[in-house]
Amino acid sequence: MTVKLSPVAGAGWQFFDNNGVPLAGGQLYTYAAGTTTPLASYTSIGGLTAHQNPIVLDSAGRVSGSNEVWLTSAVSYKLVLQTSASVQLWSADDITGIT
């Protein structure tokens, strides 16, 4: 599968809550653009291993494991970030991977 790096959460991103504290246990959901239909994202450029959905952030507010989020090429995504208590902090729609 061909994948491209996500411009949001792509490589080494760190997420914070509204008080500037690292978003430990935060949840990053990946959906098909304009919907709430889950859409897989991947852990590396190989596009072989999908992240769980939602992606649960580590204690530093980063994507656990690879610290990378890769998106299927030529597909638009909606990303939604929530706290560990499922309170939405933001969402971004029509996100596509970068080369």
Short mmCIF file of N, CA and C in Angstrom, two decimals:
data_model
loop_
_atom_site.label_atom_id
_atom_site.label_comp_id
_atom_site.label_asym_id
_atom_site.label_seq_id
_atom_site.Cartn_x
_atom_site.Cartn_y
_atom_site.Cartn_z
N MET A 1 0.83 -1.17 0.00
CA MET A 1 0.00 0.00 0.00
C MET A 1 0.89 1.24 0.00
N THR A 2 0.48 2.24 -0.76
CA THR A 2 1.22 3.49 -0.81
C THR A 2 0.67 4.44 0.24
N VAL A 3 1.55 4.96 1.09
CA VAL A 3 1.15 5.89 2.14
C VAL A 3 2.03 7.13 2.10
N LYS A 4 1.51 8.20 2.70
CA LYS A 4 2.25 9.46 2.81
C LYS A 4 2.17 9.93 4.26
N LEU A 5 3.18 10.65 4.69
CA LEU A 5 3.24 11.14 6.05
C LEU A 5 2.13 12.16 6.32
N SER A 6 1.47 12.01 7.45
CA SER A 6 0.42 12.95 7.83
C SER A 6 1.04 14.30 8.21
N PRO A 7 0.47 15.42 7.71
CA PRO A 7 0.99 16.73 8.10
C PRO A 7 0.60 17.09 9.54
N VAL A 8 -0.36 16.36 10.10
CA VAL A 8 -0.77 16.52 11.50
C VAL A 8 -0.46 15.20 12.19
N ALA A 9 0.36 15.24 13.21
CA ALA A 9 0.76 14.03 13.96
C ALA A 9 1.75 13.18 13.20
N GLY A 10 2.25 13.65 12.10
CA GLY A 10 3.11 12.86 11.23
C GLY A 10 4.31 12.22 11.87
N ALA A 11 5.29 12.99 12.27
CA ALA A 11 6.52 12.42 12.83
C ALA A 11 6.92 13.21 14.07
N GLY A 12 6.83 12.57 15.22
CA GLY A 12 7.30 13.15 16.46
C GLY A 12 6.43 14.24 17.06
N TRP A 13 5.21 14.40 16.56
CA TRP A 13 4.33 15.43 17.11
C TRP A 13 4.06 15.18 18.57
N GLN A 14 3.91 16.27 19.30
CA GLN A 14 3.51 16.19 20.70
C GLN A 14 2.23 17.01 20.85
N PHE A 15 1.22 16.40 21.48
CA PHE A 15 -0.05 17.05 21.68
C PHE A 15 -0.18 17.51 23.13
N PHE A 16 -0.90 18.62 23.32
CA PHE A 16 -1.09 19.22 24.64
C PHE A 16 -2.57 19.48 24.88
N ASP A 17 -2.93 19.53 26.16
CA ASP A 17 -4.31 19.90 26.48
C ASP A 17 -4.43 21.42 26.42
N ASN A 18 -5.60 21.95 26.76
CA ASN A 18 -5.82 23.40 26.66
C ASN A 18 -5.03 24.20 27.68
N ASN A 19 -4.40 23.54 28.64
CA ASN A 19 -3.57 24.20 29.64
C ASN A 19 -2.08 24.08 29.33
N GLY A 20 -1.74 23.50 28.19
CA GLY A 20 -0.35 23.35 27.80
C GLY A 20 0.35 22.15 28.41
N VAL A 21 -0.42 21.23 28.98
CA VAL A 21 0.13 20.03 29.60
C VAL A 21 0.13 18.91 28.56
N PRO A 22 1.20 18.11 28.44
CA PRO A 22 1.20 17.00 27.48
C PRO A 22 -0.06 16.15 27.64
N LEU A 23 -0.66 15.79 26.52
CA LEU A 23 -1.95 15.10 26.48
C LEU A 23 -1.78 13.59 26.71
N ALA A 24 -1.36 13.22 27.91
CA ALA A 24 -1.18 11.81 28.27
C ALA A 24 -2.50 11.06 28.13
N GLY A 25 -2.46 9.96 27.40
CA GLY A 25 -3.66 9.14 27.21
C GLY A 25 -4.66 9.73 26.25
N GLY A 26 -4.30 10.84 25.59
CA GLY A 26 -5.19 11.44 24.59
C GLY A 26 -5.48 10.45 23.47
N GLN A 27 -6.53 10.73 22.72
CA GLN A 27 -6.97 9.83 21.67
C GLN A 27 -7.06 10.59 20.35
N LEU A 28 -6.40 10.05 19.33
CA LEU A 28 -6.44 10.63 17.99
C LEU A 28 -7.19 9.67 17.08
N TYR A 29 -8.37 10.11 16.64
CA TYR A 29 -9.20 9.30 15.76
C TYR A 29 -8.92 9.66 14.31
N THR A 30 -8.95 8.67 13.43
CA THR A 30 -8.79 8.89 12.00
C THR A 30 -10.04 8.38 11.28
N TYR A 31 -10.67 9.29 10.54
CA TYR A 31 -11.92 9.00 9.83
C TYR A 31 -11.77 9.36 8.34
N ALA A 32 -12.66 8.83 7.53
CA ALA A 32 -12.78 9.29 6.15
C ALA A 32 -13.24 10.75 6.21
N ALA A 33 -12.69 11.60 5.35
CA ALA A 33 -13.01 13.03 5.37
C ALA A 33 -14.51 13.26 5.34
N GLY A 34 -14.97 14.19 6.18
CA GLY A 34 -16.37 14.58 6.20
C GLY A 34 -17.31 13.60 6.86
N THR A 35 -16.75 12.56 7.50
CA THR A 35 -17.60 11.51 8.08
C THR A 35 -17.10 11.14 9.47
N THR A 36 -17.77 10.17 10.06
CA THR A 36 -17.28 9.53 11.28
C THR A 36 -17.05 8.05 11.00
N THR A 37 -16.74 7.74 9.75
CA THR A 37 -16.40 6.37 9.35
C THR A 37 -14.91 6.15 9.59
N PRO A 38 -14.55 5.24 10.51
CA PRO A 38 -13.13 5.03 10.79
C PRO A 38 -12.34 4.68 9.53
N LEU A 39 -11.12 5.22 9.46
CA LEU A 39 -10.24 4.98 8.33
C LEU A 39 -8.84 4.72 8.89
N ALA A 40 -8.23 3.65 8.46
CA ALA A 40 -6.93 3.23 9.00
C ALA A 40 -5.83 4.23 8.67
N SER A 41 -4.93 4.39 9.63
CA SER A 41 -3.66 5.08 9.42
C SER A 41 -2.58 4.06 9.76
N TYR A 42 -1.34 4.35 9.41
CA TYR A 42 -0.29 3.33 9.49
C TYR A 42 0.91 3.81 10.30
N THR A 43 1.67 2.85 10.81
CA THR A 43 2.78 3.14 11.71
C THR A 43 4.09 3.48 11.01
N SER A 44 4.19 3.17 9.71
CA SER A 44 5.45 3.43 9.00
C SER A 44 5.21 3.60 7.51
N ILE A 45 6.24 4.00 6.82
CA ILE A 45 6.18 4.24 5.38
C ILE A 45 5.82 2.98 4.59
N GLY A 46 6.03 1.81 5.19
CA GLY A 46 5.69 0.57 4.50
C GLY A 46 4.19 0.35 4.36
N GLY A 47 3.38 1.00 5.21
CA GLY A 47 1.93 0.87 5.14
C GLY A 47 1.43 -0.53 5.44
N LEU A 48 2.20 -1.30 6.20
CA LEU A 48 1.83 -2.68 6.49
C LEU A 48 1.08 -2.84 7.81
N THR A 49 1.40 -2.01 8.79
CA THR A 49 0.81 -2.15 10.12
C THR A 49 -0.07 -0.94 10.43
N ALA A 50 -1.35 -1.20 10.63
CA ALA A 50 -2.29 -0.13 10.95
C ALA A 50 -2.21 0.22 12.43
N HIS A 51 -2.41 1.51 12.72
CA HIS A 51 -2.57 1.95 14.10
C HIS A 51 -3.93 1.46 14.60
N GLN A 52 -4.06 1.35 15.92
CA GLN A 52 -5.40 1.17 16.48
C GLN A 52 -6.14 2.48 16.25
N ASN A 53 -7.44 2.45 16.26
CA ASN A 53 -8.24 3.65 16.04
C ASN A 53 -9.27 3.74 17.15
N PRO A 54 -9.08 4.60 18.15
CA PRO A 54 -8.18 5.73 18.12
C PRO A 54 -6.74 5.34 18.46
N ILE A 55 -5.84 6.21 18.06
CA ILE A 55 -4.44 6.10 18.46
C ILE A 55 -4.37 6.69 19.87
N VAL A 56 -3.90 5.93 20.83
CA VAL A 56 -3.78 6.42 22.20
C VAL A 56 -2.38 7.00 22.40
N LEU A 57 -2.34 8.24 22.86
CA LEU A 57 -1.06 8.93 23.05
C LEU A 57 -0.38 8.47 24.32
N ASP A 58 0.96 8.50 24.32
CA ASP A 58 1.72 8.07 25.49
C ASP A 58 1.74 9.17 26.55
N SER A 59 2.49 8.97 27.62
CA SER A 59 2.52 9.91 28.74
C SER A 59 3.08 11.28 28.36
N ALA A 60 3.81 11.35 27.25
CA ALA A 60 4.36 12.62 26.77
C ALA A 60 3.45 13.28 25.74
N GLY A 61 2.29 12.67 25.46
CA GLY A 61 1.38 13.23 24.47
C GLY A 61 1.79 12.95 23.04
N ARG A 62 2.57 11.90 22.84
CA ARG A 62 3.04 11.51 21.49
C ARG A 62 2.42 10.18 21.08
N VAL A 63 2.41 9.94 19.78
CA VAL A 63 1.93 8.67 19.25
C VAL A 63 2.86 7.57 19.77
N SER A 64 2.29 6.60 20.44
CA SER A 64 3.09 5.51 21.02
C SER A 64 3.78 4.71 19.93
N GLY A 65 4.92 4.14 20.27
CA GLY A 65 5.64 3.26 19.34
C GLY A 65 6.46 4.03 18.33
N SER A 66 6.00 4.07 17.10
CA SER A 66 6.77 4.65 16.00
C SER A 66 6.86 6.17 16.04
N ASN A 67 5.95 6.83 16.77
CA ASN A 67 5.84 8.30 16.78
C ASN A 67 5.53 8.85 15.40
N GLU A 68 4.95 8.02 14.53
CA GLU A 68 4.63 8.45 13.17
C GLU A 68 3.19 8.06 12.83
N VAL A 69 2.58 8.89 11.97
CA VAL A 69 1.25 8.58 11.43
C VAL A 69 1.34 8.74 9.92
N TRP A 70 1.02 7.66 9.23
CA TRP A 70 1.05 7.63 7.76
C TRP A 70 -0.37 7.41 7.25
N LEU A 71 -0.73 8.14 6.19
CA LEU A 71 -2.07 8.09 5.63
C LEU A 71 -2.04 7.46 4.24
N THR A 72 -3.12 6.78 3.90
CA THR A 72 -3.24 6.19 2.58
C THR A 72 -3.17 7.29 1.52
N SER A 73 -2.36 7.08 0.49
CA SER A 73 -2.22 8.06 -0.58
C SER A 73 -3.55 8.27 -1.29
N ALA A 74 -3.76 9.49 -1.75
CA ALA A 74 -4.93 9.87 -2.55
C ALA A 74 -6.25 9.68 -1.79
N VAL A 75 -6.20 9.67 -0.45
CA VAL A 75 -7.39 9.57 0.37
C VAL A 75 -7.37 10.75 1.34
N SER A 76 -8.52 11.39 1.54
CA SER A 76 -8.64 12.48 2.49
C SER A 76 -9.17 11.97 3.82
N TYR A 77 -8.62 12.49 4.89
CA TYR A 77 -8.95 12.07 6.25
C TYR A 77 -9.56 13.21 7.05
N LYS A 78 -10.26 12.83 8.10
CA LYS A 78 -10.67 13.74 9.17
C LYS A 78 -9.97 13.23 10.43
N LEU A 79 -9.27 14.10 11.14
CA LEU A 79 -8.61 13.74 12.38
C LEU A 79 -9.31 14.44 13.54
N VAL A 80 -9.55 13.70 14.61
CA VAL A 80 -10.22 14.25 15.78
C VAL A 80 -9.36 13.92 17.00
N LEU A 81 -9.02 14.95 17.78
CA LEU A 81 -8.23 14.78 18.99
C LEU A 81 -9.11 14.94 20.21
N GLN A 82 -9.04 13.97 21.12
CA GLN A 82 -9.81 14.01 22.36
C GLN A 82 -8.89 13.74 23.55
N THR A 83 -9.34 14.18 24.71
CA THR A 83 -8.64 13.86 25.94
C THR A 83 -8.90 12.39 26.28
N SER A 84 -8.24 11.91 27.32
CA SER A 84 -8.47 10.53 27.77
C SER A 84 -9.89 10.34 28.30
N ALA A 85 -10.57 11.45 28.63
CA ALA A 85 -11.96 11.40 29.09
C ALA A 85 -12.94 11.62 27.94
N SER A 86 -12.44 11.53 26.70
CA SER A 86 -13.25 11.66 25.48
C SER A 86 -13.85 13.06 25.28
N VAL A 87 -13.17 14.08 25.75
CA VAL A 87 -13.57 15.47 25.51
C VAL A 87 -12.81 15.94 24.27
N GLN A 88 -13.56 16.35 23.24
CA GLN A 88 -12.92 16.75 21.99
C GLN A 88 -12.19 18.09 22.17
N LEU A 89 -10.92 18.12 21.72
CA LEU A 89 -10.12 19.34 21.75
C LEU A 89 -10.11 20.04 20.40
N TRP A 90 -10.04 19.26 19.32
CA TRP A 90 -10.09 19.83 17.98
C TRP A 90 -10.34 18.74 16.95
N SER A 91 -10.68 19.19 15.76
CA SER A 91 -10.75 18.27 14.62
C SER A 91 -10.25 19.02 13.39
N ALA A 92 -9.78 18.26 12.42
CA ALA A 92 -9.30 18.82 11.16
C ALA A 92 -9.81 17.91 10.04
N ASP A 93 -10.36 18.51 9.00
CA ASP A 93 -10.96 17.73 7.92
C ASP A 93 -10.21 17.96 6.62
N ASP A 94 -10.35 17.01 5.70
CA ASP A 94 -9.71 17.06 4.38
C ASP A 94 -8.18 17.08 4.48
N ILE A 95 -7.64 16.23 5.35
CA ILE A 95 -6.20 16.10 5.52
C ILE A 95 -5.69 15.01 4.57
N THR A 96 -4.67 15.33 3.82
CA THR A 96 -4.02 14.32 2.97
C THR A 96 -2.54 14.26 3.31
N GLY A 97 -1.93 13.13 3.02
CA GLY A 97 -0.53 12.95 3.31
C GLY A 97 0.37 13.83 2.46
N ILE A 98 1.59 14.06 2.97
CA ILE A 98 2.56 14.88 2.25
C ILE A 98 3.70 13.98 1.75
N THR A 99 4.30 14.38 0.66
CA THR A 99 5.40 13.61 0.10
C THR A 99 6.71 14.00 0.71
#
